[in-house]
Structure formats: structure tokens, C-alpha cells
């Protein structure tokens, strides 16, 4: 059996943990640059506020109904997500973190009433230790568990639902769900299935898997078999990322290369930190910049540049040097840029002095560069690695950004203020404090 644990209105729930006054009040959380509504409390949903609604269109409705508005606080949400996932690992080591607010669990040896009681225990444990409410769906396959979670969230009082082996029950559930609402079926795939006369989950379950494979792909075939109760999508536990991308839209349009360099350098530092956290090295870095495609009256420009390394690296200084070189090759001063980002790819994981390709899962020995500093001066390279480790340690202990690289922009550090923002930084007028990751923003109780 598989269980899907899903945090209820996760971003809103995180805000409520540290501000109990928000309970039973309408709350919304906005996307980057306070553009769209990406999370809503049940009270906000009842006001008719749709998911993804532009903030400017619904601002009057929000103000009229005293809706509490918050900017995205990804540092807080990421930390709370880690706490929820650690709670789940108390019950089983087989946990697949599917997204920031969802996780699949593999449940073995528990059936009948004890299973329901075990789910109640998990739900209570997570709420007691984190304050985050969750819904749990249980079934024989991951696809059915996702469906069970949907029912648990919308149609049960206790937030737990188990799809049993009762054939009649399963047929009733699938008969009343559209194929587009099944996990893994996109709108495009839904349109293809409609052309075959398949509109409901039950019709998809009763179809020929080989025919669905021809229409969609092997993924579609697996979904059909999963609906029949045959597990085809295994649990993916602690899989390292195959690539790492960090990008953001700018708070204001920028044209000068110094602002662009500062933005990209900050993205590189974040990406490098993620790279080291999964014990990986990268063979290439790609930098991209683009204008705002919605400003059709302005000249448009979108480009990217990839830099290959002579040997894989996770050193932030080397990545910053490469990103600076790439930006100078693609930058054009006559455009106003809206977004920039960095992608680290061709990742490998180092284990027991061997390298394993994350993508191909092939083991091999690393080929070093004859003329690199690694070969000619190992002591110097060792000192640089220890330097990076020291910075990571300080930022982990004292808070993100306690120590920064010069390329990230030193104006805030020189003026000793957190209010000074660069043009590229996101707009976040309604952001709550980083309650769990910054010493100066810890919750104060009086």
C-alpha cells in the first residue's frame, strides 16, 4: 500500500503556525513579485478567488473582505517542509518527497483498521510537531493514492481516505472523475483520450494499455495499469537532481550589466549550495537572460550561453568566474531585461573516490585536467575547498547571507542595512519574517 501525505493549503498553513490570529480568516499568498495568488485558505476560496488570479484584478475584493495578504516566503516554507518530511521518516524510511508539500510513503504489513489508526497517528504527530495540517490518501498504487488524497481533502471530515480492494467502490470513484483530473494526465493528453472516446477514469481503466501506449506513451500505459491496482510507478527515495536551475523575474526591468551580474551571481551561489548539499559536481553551467515577452511594444531578446569545465566542480568561485564570462558573451546593452537564471547540468555524484553520472547512473573514474590547479597545486585547491566549506558553515549557523561573495553586491553590507534592495530583487511588500532561519527574525513572545 502507498500513502500520499499532502499538506493542506501549505503556504497559508505556514503563515498561520507563527500567527494564530490568522485562523479561520481569509488568507492568500502571492507569487514572485507579488504578481498572482498561488495559495488560498478555505475562507478565501469561499469568496470566489481562483488559483493563479492576478493580484491587481482582485485587490479591491481582497481589501473589501479584509483578506490577509502575504508575499511568498520560500525560506520559511522550505524549512517547514523539511520538518514535515522528517516527521514522516519517523514512521517509515521509505519516503519520496514529491514536492514541497507532498510525500509518498510505502506502507508494509499494515491492513484494515490498524492502517486507519496509523494514519491518524501520523496526522496527529505532524500537526503536534509542526502545526501543519495534512490529508492522507491510501491505495495499492501511487496513482490511486493520489486520487484517494483528493477524496480525503474534499469529502471527508478527518482528512483520511483509503481506497480498499472493493471493486465496486473503485469503479464508482473512477466513474465520477474526469481523465484530466487523474495524476499524470495533462490537458493535452486529455484531449487525445477524448478523441478515443475516453472521458472518465473508469473508461481509461477499462481501455487497452497497449492502445493507450500508442496514443500517449509508456507513461500512459503505466497509468492505466496503476488504475487497475498493478503498481508500475516505484517509490523514488532520495534521488539526486539531474540538473539544478535557479532563476527569478526581476522586481524592475534592468539594462546595465552590473545589475545583471549581481543577480546572476546570487543565483550561482544558491545553485552551488544546492549542488554541494547533494554531494554533486557539475560539468557545465548555462546562463540565460531574457526580456519581458508580454511587453510586445519593446524589442525582444532571449539568449543563453553554456560554459563547459575541463573537470567537474562544485566550487562557487569557479562557477562565478564562468558565469561572468558567459554573461559578457551574451549581454547586449540596448535591451531591458526581465529575467535571468543559471542551470548546472551534467551532474555527477562522488562516492568512494568514484564518480556516478546522475543521469545515466554509470560509474566511472574522473579524468582530471593536466594543466588545472587541481593537478599542479593540490594544496591550493584543498584550501579553496575548505574556504567554501567555511562560508557554508557560517551561513548555515548564523543565517543565509551572513557571509557573501563580492559579486553578489556589497552595498547592503557596507551600509549595514537590510532595506537596501537592488533593482533586480523581487518585490515582496507583504513578506512575513523568516521565523525559523534568521536569528533577528525569531518569533518574539511578550
C-alpha positions as a printed NumPy array, in Angstrom:
array([[  0.   ,   0.   ,   0.   ],
       [  1.062,   3.571,  -0.713],
       [  0.072,   6.689,   1.222],
       [  0.166,  10.216,  -0.155],
       [  0.549,  12.821,   2.59 ],
       [ -0.399,  16.304,   1.383],
       [ -0.158,  19.473,   3.494],
       [ -3.421,  21.446,   3.457],
       [ -3.08 ,  24.946,   1.936],
       [  0.61 ,  24.646,   2.774],
       [  1.841,  28.226,   2.314],
       [ -1.156,  29.595,   4.243],
       [ -0.692,  26.963,   6.968],
       [  2.96 ,  28.005,   7.393],
       [  1.886,  31.607,   7.971],
       [ -0.756,  30.501,  10.481],
       [  1.726,  28.473,  12.537],
       [  3.52 ,  31.671,  13.58 ],
       [  0.462,  33.936,  13.554],
       [ -2.503,  32.114,  15.151],
       [ -4.665,  35.212,  14.665],
       [ -4.985,  34.127,  11.02 ],
       [ -7.008,  31.03 ,  11.964],
       [-10.48 ,  30.986,  10.358],
       [ -9.713,  34.192,   8.464],
       [ -9.311,  34.539,   4.681],
       [ -5.601,  34.463,   3.739],
       [ -3.83 ,  34.487,   0.359],
       [ -0.166,  34.115,  -0.578],
       [  1.253,  35.787,  -3.695],
       [  3.757,  34.589,  -6.294],
       [  7.106,  36.17 ,  -7.186],
       [  6.985,  39.969,  -7.38 ],
       [  3.518,  39.83 ,  -5.768],
       [  2.024,  39.04 ,  -9.16 ],
       [ -0.575,  36.272,  -8.738],
       [ -2.41 ,  34.447,  -5.973],
       [ -0.838,  30.997,  -5.589],
       [ -2.248,  29.846,  -2.226],
       [ -5.628,  30.421,  -0.577],
       [ -7.176,  29.47 ,   2.712],
       [-10.579,  27.765,   2.582],
       [-12.132,  31.054,   3.691],
       [-10.517,  32.85 ,   0.723],
       [-11.681,  30.124,  -1.67 ],
       [-15.263,  30.628,  -0.478],
       [-15.03 ,  34.28 ,  -1.631],
       [-14.603,  33.053,  -5.207],
       [-10.898,  33.888,  -5.514],
       [ -9.452,  31.48 ,  -8.13 ],
       [ -5.975,  29.933,  -8.1  ],
       [ -3.482,  31.948, -10.166],
       [ -5.637,  35.077, -10.146],
       [ -3.714,  38.312, -10.897],
       [ -3.353,  40.38 ,  -7.753],
       [ -4.334,  43.683,  -9.402],
       [ -7.666,  42.262, -10.598],
       [ -8.751,  41.063,  -7.159],
       [ -7.16 ,  43.713,  -4.941],
       [-10.467,  45.518,  -4.315],
       [-12.204,  42.239,  -3.407],
       [ -9.353,  41.337,  -1.036],
       [ -9.478,  44.702,   0.719],
       [-13.287,  44.721,   0.904],
       [-13.323,  41.334,   2.672],
       [-10.311,  42.036,   4.924],
       [ -8.31 ,  39.25 ,   3.334],
       [ -4.807,  38.925,   4.811],
       [ -2.191,  39.152,   2.05 ],
       [  1.327,  37.669,   2.199],
       [  4.251,  37.61 ,  -0.208],
       [  5.91 ,  34.252,  -0.827],
       [  8.407,  33.408,   1.896],
       [ 10.201,  30.438,   0.322],
       [ 12.876,  30.283,   3.014],
       [ 10.212,  29.705,   5.67 ],
       [  8.185,  27.302,   3.516],
       [ 11.256,  25.249,   2.593],
       [ 12.29 ,  24.881,   6.228],
       [  8.777,  23.914,   7.347],
       [  8.616,  21.384,   4.516],
       [ 11.84 ,  19.758,   5.753],
       [ 10.333,  19.484,   9.238],
       [  7.194,  17.793,   7.903],
       [  9.242,  15.302,   5.843],
       [ 11.442,  14.481,   8.852],
       [  8.284,  13.743,  10.861],
       [  7.146,  11.272,   8.201],
       [ 10.504,   9.483,   8.316],
       [  9.797,   8.598,  11.963],
       [  7.174,   6.14 ,  10.668],
       [  8.904,   4.688,   7.597],
       [ 12.301,   5.159,   5.922],
       [ 10.67 ,   4.8  ,   2.512],
       [  9.587,   8.395,   1.893],
       [  9.541,  10.017,  -1.547],
       [  9.444,  13.806,  -1.272],
       [  7.282,  14.523,  -4.302],
       [  7.011,  18.304,  -3.862],
       [  7.395,  20.951,  -1.18 ],
       [  4.058,  19.913,   0.378],
       [  3.593,  16.286,  -0.726],
       [  5.257,  12.951,   0.003],
       [  4.583,   9.326,  -0.877],
       [  5.068,   6.688,   1.816],
       [  5.433,   2.945,   1.288],
       [  3.376,   1.089,   3.91 ],
       [  4.124,  -2.572,   4.53 ],
       [  2.424,  -5.074,   6.794],
       [ -0.468,  -2.854,   7.952],
       [ -4.034,  -3.626,   6.814],
       [ -7.626,  -2.962,   7.921],
       [ -8.434,  -0.836,  10.976],
       [ -4.816,  -0.596,  12.228],
       [ -3.944,   1.143,   8.948],
       [ -6.524,   3.883,   9.544],
       [ -5.338,   4.308,  13.133],
       [ -1.732,   4.508,  11.944],
       [ -2.679,   7.284,   9.529],
       [ -4.422,   9.139,  12.347],
       [ -1.231,   8.813,  14.379],
       [  0.842,  10.255,  11.506],
       [ -1.598,  13.127,  11.027],
       [ -1.556,  13.984,  14.751],
       [  2.216,  13.644,  15.001],
       [  2.88 ,  16.023,  12.098],
       [  0.442,  18.593,  13.477],
       [  1.854,  18.367,  17.005],
       [  5.468,  18.809,  15.885],
       [  4.997,  21.346,  13.062],
       [  1.493,  22.824,  13.338],
       [  0.802,  21.875,   9.694],
       [ -2.499,  20.032,   8.97 ],
       [ -2.264,  17.212,   6.41 ],
       [ -4.587,  14.977,   4.394],
       [ -3.71 ,  11.347,   3.683],
       [ -4.845,   9.101,   0.831],
       [ -4.029,   5.37 ,   0.82 ],
       [ -4.271,   2.848,  -2.022],
       [ -2.471,  -0.035,  -3.734],
       [ -0.697,   2.231,  -6.267],
       [  0.685,   5.762,  -6.298],
       [ -1.873,   6.898,  -8.91 ],
       [ -4.778,   5.619,  -6.807],
       [ -3.2  ,   7.086,  -3.633],
       [ -3.176,  10.484,  -5.327],
       [ -6.866,  10.016,  -6.114],
       [ -7.589,   8.894,  -2.55 ],
       [ -5.897,  12.025,  -1.219],
       [ -8.144,  14.164,  -3.409],
       [-11.182,  12.494,  -1.815],
       [ -9.694,  12.789,   1.691],
       [ -9.19 ,  16.52 ,   1.279],
       [-12.569,  17.354,  -0.251],
       [-15.064,  14.793,   1.038],
       [-14.006,  13.573,   4.48 ],
       [-14.024,  15.221,   7.907],
       [-10.923,  13.526,   9.285],
       [ -8.788,  14.057,   6.158],
       [ -8.033,  10.351,   5.646],
       [ -9.358,   8.079,   2.908],
       [ -8.441,   4.511,   1.971],
       [ -9.307,   3.008,  -1.414],
       [ -9.774,  -0.627,  -0.456],
       [ -9.784,  -3.695,  -2.675],
       [-13.56 ,  -3.332,  -3.113],
       [-14.049,  -3.468,  -6.891],
       [-17.441,  -1.714,  -6.775],
       [-16.066,   1.192,  -4.701],
       [-13.171,   1.775,  -7.102],
       [-15.434,   1.719, -10.161],
       [-17.764,   4.265,  -8.54 ],
       [-14.84 ,   6.596,  -7.782],
       [-13.345,   6.34 , -11.275],
       [-16.734,   6.763, -12.935],
       [-17.095,  10.195, -11.335],
       [-13.668,  11.596, -12.195],
       [-12.532,  13.124, -15.469],
       [ -9.374,  11.774, -17.104],
       [ -7.772,  15.244, -16.871],
       [ -8.058,  15.052, -13.073],
       [ -6.036,  11.848, -12.857],
       [ -2.42 ,  12.223, -11.747],
       [ -0.121,  12.289, -14.783],
       [ -2.802,  13.169, -17.364],
       [ -2.334,  16.687, -18.765],
       [ -4.953,  18.684, -20.662],
       [ -3.173,  17.846, -23.926],
       [ -3.253,  14.141, -23.139],
       [ -6.865,  14.511, -22.01 ],
       [ -7.782,  15.892, -25.447],
       [ -6.113,  12.886, -27.109],
       [ -8.063,  10.493, -24.89 ],
       [-11.296,  12.343, -25.685],
       [-10.642,  11.685, -29.377],
       [-10.643,   7.963, -28.492],
       [-13.954,   8.304, -26.638],
       [-12.343,   8.131, -23.18 ],
       [-13.724,  10.767, -20.811],
       [-13.749,   9.221, -17.33 ],
       [-11.278,   7.402, -15.152],
       [-13.349,   4.211, -15.393],
       [-13.228,   4.28 , -19.201],
       [ -9.459,   4.73 , -19.012],
       [ -9.13 ,   1.827, -16.56 ],
       [-11.13 ,  -0.441, -18.891],
       [ -9.142,   0.537, -22.013],
       [ -6.366,  -1.481, -23.643],
       [ -2.996,  -0.429, -22.112],
       [ -1.19 ,  -1.09 , -25.407],
       [ -3.562,   1.211, -27.271],
       [ -3.026,   3.951, -24.677],
       [  0.738,   3.498, -25.046],
       [  0.415,   4.197, -28.793],
       [ -1.762,   7.251, -28.144],
       [  0.252,   8.737, -25.28 ],
       [  3.454,   6.966, -24.242],
       [  4.695,   4.256, -21.908],
       [  3.73 ,   6.617, -19.061],
       [  0.102,   6.457, -20.19 ],
       [  0.252,   2.679, -20.218],
       [  1.571,   2.67 , -16.649],
       [ -1.264,   4.938, -15.517],
       [ -3.849,   2.509, -16.935],
       [ -2.235,  -0.428, -15.157],
       [ -2.   ,   1.58 , -11.913],
       [ -5.756,   2.269, -12.082],
       [ -6.327,  -1.499, -12.187],
       [ -4.287,  -1.902,  -8.981],
       [ -0.993,  -3.012, -10.544],
       [  1.893,  -0.927,  -9.158],
       [  4.071,   0.306, -12.051],
       [  5.489,   3.566, -10.667],
       [  8.027,   2.762,  -7.932],
       [  8.909,   4.938,  -4.969],
       [ 11.891,   7.202,  -5.691],
       [ 13.723,   7.676,  -2.407],
       [ 16.475,  10.358,  -2.101],
       [ 17.193,  10.651,  -5.805],
       [ 19.743,  13.402,  -6.529],
       [ 18.714,  16.077,  -9.   ],
       [ 19.767,  15.584, -12.613],
       [ 20.171,  19.333, -13.08 ],
       [ 19.837,  22.419, -10.893],
       [ 18.201,  25.64 , -12.079],
       [ 17.831,  28.902, -10.165],
       [ 16.042,  31.836, -11.796],
       [ 13.831,  34.747, -10.851],
       [ 11.949,  37.533, -12.575],
       [ 13.317,  40.968, -11.645],
       [ 11.444,  43.423,  -9.455],
       [ 12.2  ,  46.121, -12.043],
       [ 13.405,  45.955, -15.642],
       [ 17.192,  46.408, -15.817],
       [ 19.604,  47.218, -18.64 ],
       [ 23.074,  47.636, -17.121],
       [ 25.443,  44.694, -16.948],
       [ 26.429,  45.343, -13.322],
       [ 22.889,  44.687, -12.08 ],
       [ 22.647,  41.617, -14.296],
       [ 25.958,  40.29 , -12.989],
       [ 24.85 ,  40.804,  -9.392],
       [ 21.563,  38.964,  -9.99 ],
       [ 23.212,  36.036, -11.78 ],
       [ 25.956,  35.81 ,  -9.145],
       [ 23.329,  35.444,  -6.429],
       [ 21.64 ,  32.684,  -8.447],
       [ 25.011,  30.928,  -8.906],
       [ 25.705,  30.989,  -5.147],
       [ 22.3  ,  29.422,  -4.408],
       [ 22.738,  26.794,  -7.144],
       [ 26.245,  25.909,  -5.915],
       [ 24.931,  25.457,  -2.389],
       [ 22.25 ,  23.051,  -3.648],
       [ 24.894,  21.224,  -5.673],
       [ 27.081,  20.635,  -2.622],
       [ 24.099,  19.653,  -0.462],
       [ 23.583,  16.56 ,  -2.626],
       [ 27.357,  15.843,  -2.873],
       [ 27.39 ,  16.51 ,  -6.612],
       [ 29.696,  18.225,  -9.079],
       [ 28.745,  19.759, -12.421],
       [ 30.441,  19.621, -15.791],
       [ 28.713,  22.667, -17.254],
       [ 26.989,  25.908, -16.327],
       [ 24.447,  27.702, -18.52 ],
       [ 23.481,  31.364, -18.106],
       [ 20.32 ,  32.772, -19.697],
       [ 18.814,  36.256, -19.867],
       [ 15.564,  37.445, -21.428],
       [ 13.336,  40.476, -21.893],
       [  9.648,  40.604, -20.98 ],
       [  7.708,  38.846, -23.764],
       [  4.472,  40.477, -22.584],
       [  5.841,  43.955, -23.411],
       [  5.329,  43.455, -27.136],
       [  5.992,  47.142, -27.871],
       [  9.609,  46.732, -26.734],
       [ 12.406,  44.98 , -28.667],
       [ 12.728,  41.347, -27.578],
       [ 15.883,  39.376, -26.833],
       [ 16.366,  35.944, -25.304],
       [ 19.596,  34.002, -25.275],
       [ 21.76 ,  31.609, -23.285],
       [ 25.404,  30.581, -23.095],
       [ 26.842,  27.327, -21.769],
       [ 30.367,  27.02 , -20.373],
       [ 31.961,  23.555, -20.089],
       [ 34.506,  22.796, -17.381],
       [ 37.699,  20.865, -18.054],
       [ 36.873,  18.803, -14.966],
       [ 33.72 ,  18.681, -12.792],
       [ 33.431,  21.197,  -9.97 ],
       [ 31.257,  22.346,  -7.074],
       [ 33.443,  25.324,  -6.178],
       [ 31.441,  28.565,  -6.041],
       [ 34.424,  30.7  ,  -7.082],
       [ 34.92 ,  28.7  , -10.288],
       [ 31.201,  28.834, -11.057],
       [ 31.121,  32.616, -10.507],
       [ 34.1  ,  33.077, -12.826],
       [ 32.423,  31.   , -15.554],
       [ 29.087,  32.812, -15.19 ],
       [ 30.809,  36.193, -15.533],
       [ 32.494,  35.018, -18.726],
       [ 29.2  ,  33.716, -20.153],
       [ 27.299,  36.931, -19.351],
       [ 29.88 ,  39.108, -21.123],
       [ 29.46 ,  36.97 , -24.254],
       [ 25.661,  37.297, -24.465],
       [ 24.92 ,  40.71 , -22.949],
       [ 23.559,  43.466, -25.22 ],
       [ 23.1  ,  46.926, -23.654],
       [ 20.132,  48.145, -25.742],
       [ 17.583,  45.78 , -24.137],
       [ 15.634,  45.939, -20.877],
       [ 15.894,  42.565, -19.161],
       [ 13.115,  40.954, -17.156],
       [ 14.587,  37.629, -16.059],
       [ 17.886,  35.79 , -15.698],
       [ 18.916,  32.401, -14.435],
       [ 21.554,  29.735, -14.139],
       [ 21.443,  25.987, -14.89 ],
       [ 24.016,  23.499, -13.602],
       [ 23.963,  20.309, -15.668],
       [ 25.847,  17.087, -16.47 ],
       [ 25.899,  16.371, -12.74 ],
       [ 27.882,  13.582, -11.141],
       [ 27.897,  12.263,  -7.57 ],
       [ 31.159,  11.373,  -5.866],
       [ 31.133,   8.153,  -3.828],
       [ 34.205,   6.212,  -2.624],
       [ 36.567,   8.088,  -4.972],
       [ 34.348,   7.146,  -7.913],
       [ 32.027,   9.325,  -9.972],
       [ 28.459,   8.332, -10.801],
       [ 26.538,  10.106, -13.555],
       [ 23.204,  11.284, -12.103],
       [ 21.506,  10.988, -15.494],
       [ 22.968,   7.729, -16.795],
       [ 23.729,   6.157, -13.399],
       [ 27.057,   4.909, -14.774],
       [ 30.13 ,   4.658, -12.551],
       [ 33.483,   5.916, -13.819],
       [ 36.804,   7.392, -12.675],
       [ 37.264,  11.127, -13.082],
       [ 39.639,  12.398, -15.766],
       [ 41.45 ,  15.453, -14.415],
       [ 42.921,  18.309, -16.437],
       [ 46.711,  18.127, -16.825],
       [ 47.045,  21.92 , -16.668],
       [ 44.484,  22.644, -13.933],
       [ 45.291,  23.858, -10.444],
       [ 43.967,  20.538,  -9.101],
       [ 46.82 ,  18.674, -10.763],
       [ 49.611,  21.225, -10.327],
       [ 48.749,  22.508,  -6.871],
       [ 46.522,  20.213,  -4.826],
       [ 47.261,  22.151,  -1.647],
       [ 45.895,  25.357,  -3.157],
       [ 42.746,  23.57 ,  -4.336],
       [ 42.3  ,  21.994,  -0.902],
       [ 42.475,  25.429,   0.742],
       [ 39.869,  26.815,  -1.68 ],
       [ 37.508,  23.929,  -0.898],
       [ 37.968,  24.467,   2.852],
       [ 37.26 ,  28.172,   2.303],
       [ 33.933,  27.336,   0.6  ],
       [ 33.057,  24.869,   3.375],
       [ 33.731,  27.555,   5.992],
       [ 31.371,  30.01 ,   4.268],
       [ 28.665,  27.329,   4.034],
       [ 29.101,  26.556,   7.713],
       [ 28.811,  30.202,   8.797],
       [ 25.728,  30.825,   6.653],
       [ 24.139,  27.624,   7.932],
       [ 24.726,  28.587,  11.563],
       [ 24.145,  32.343,  11.5  ],
       [ 21.654,  32.632,   8.641],
       [ 21.626,  32.904,   4.873],
       [ 23.693,  35.833,   3.6  ],
       [ 25.738,  36.301,   6.77 ],
       [ 28.838,  35.994,   4.563],
       [ 28.548,  36.845,   0.865],
       [ 30.823,  36.969,  -2.173],
       [ 31.706,  40.372,  -3.587],
       [ 29.979,  39.573,  -6.888],
       [ 26.651,  39.267,  -5.029],
       [ 26.648,  43.006,  -4.297],
       [ 28.213,  44.515,  -1.199],
       [ 26.156,  47.718,  -0.859],
       [ 23.894,  46.298,   1.859],
       [ 26.878,  45.005,   3.809],
       [ 28.74 ,  48.322,   3.567],
       [ 25.714,  50.36 ,   4.67 ],
       [ 24.721,  47.756,   7.291],
       [ 21.066,  47.725,   6.264],
       [ 18.624,  45.095,   5.082],
       [ 16.295,  47.659,   3.499],
       [ 18.566,  48.488,   0.563],
       [ 17.388,  46.447,  -2.421],
       [ 18.863,  46.155,  -5.892],
       [ 16.665,  46.722,  -8.949],
       [ 16.755,  43.016,  -9.803],
       [ 15.452,  41.82 ,  -6.435],
       [ 11.853,  40.65 ,  -6.234],
       [  9.029,  42.815,  -4.962],
       [  7.719,  41.389,  -1.71 ],
       [  5.778,  44.077,   0.118],
       [  3.834,  41.615,   2.3  ],
       [  6.525,  39.119,   3.289],
       [  6.462,  37.66 ,   6.777],
       [  9.669,  37.18 ,   8.816],
       [ 11.949,  34.158,   8.336],
       [ 10.868,  32.812,  11.733],
       [ 12.986,  29.649,  11.674],
       [ 16.161,  30.59 ,   9.786],
       [ 17.259,  34.063,  10.908],
       [ 18.269,  34.938,  14.467],
       [ 16.995,  38.522,  14.146],
       [ 13.578,  37.349,  12.912],
       [ 12.785,  34.733,  15.548],
       [  9.251,  34.878,  16.914],
       [  9.056,  37.221,  19.903],
       [  6.651,  36.332,  22.718],
       [  5.624,  39.047,  25.188]])
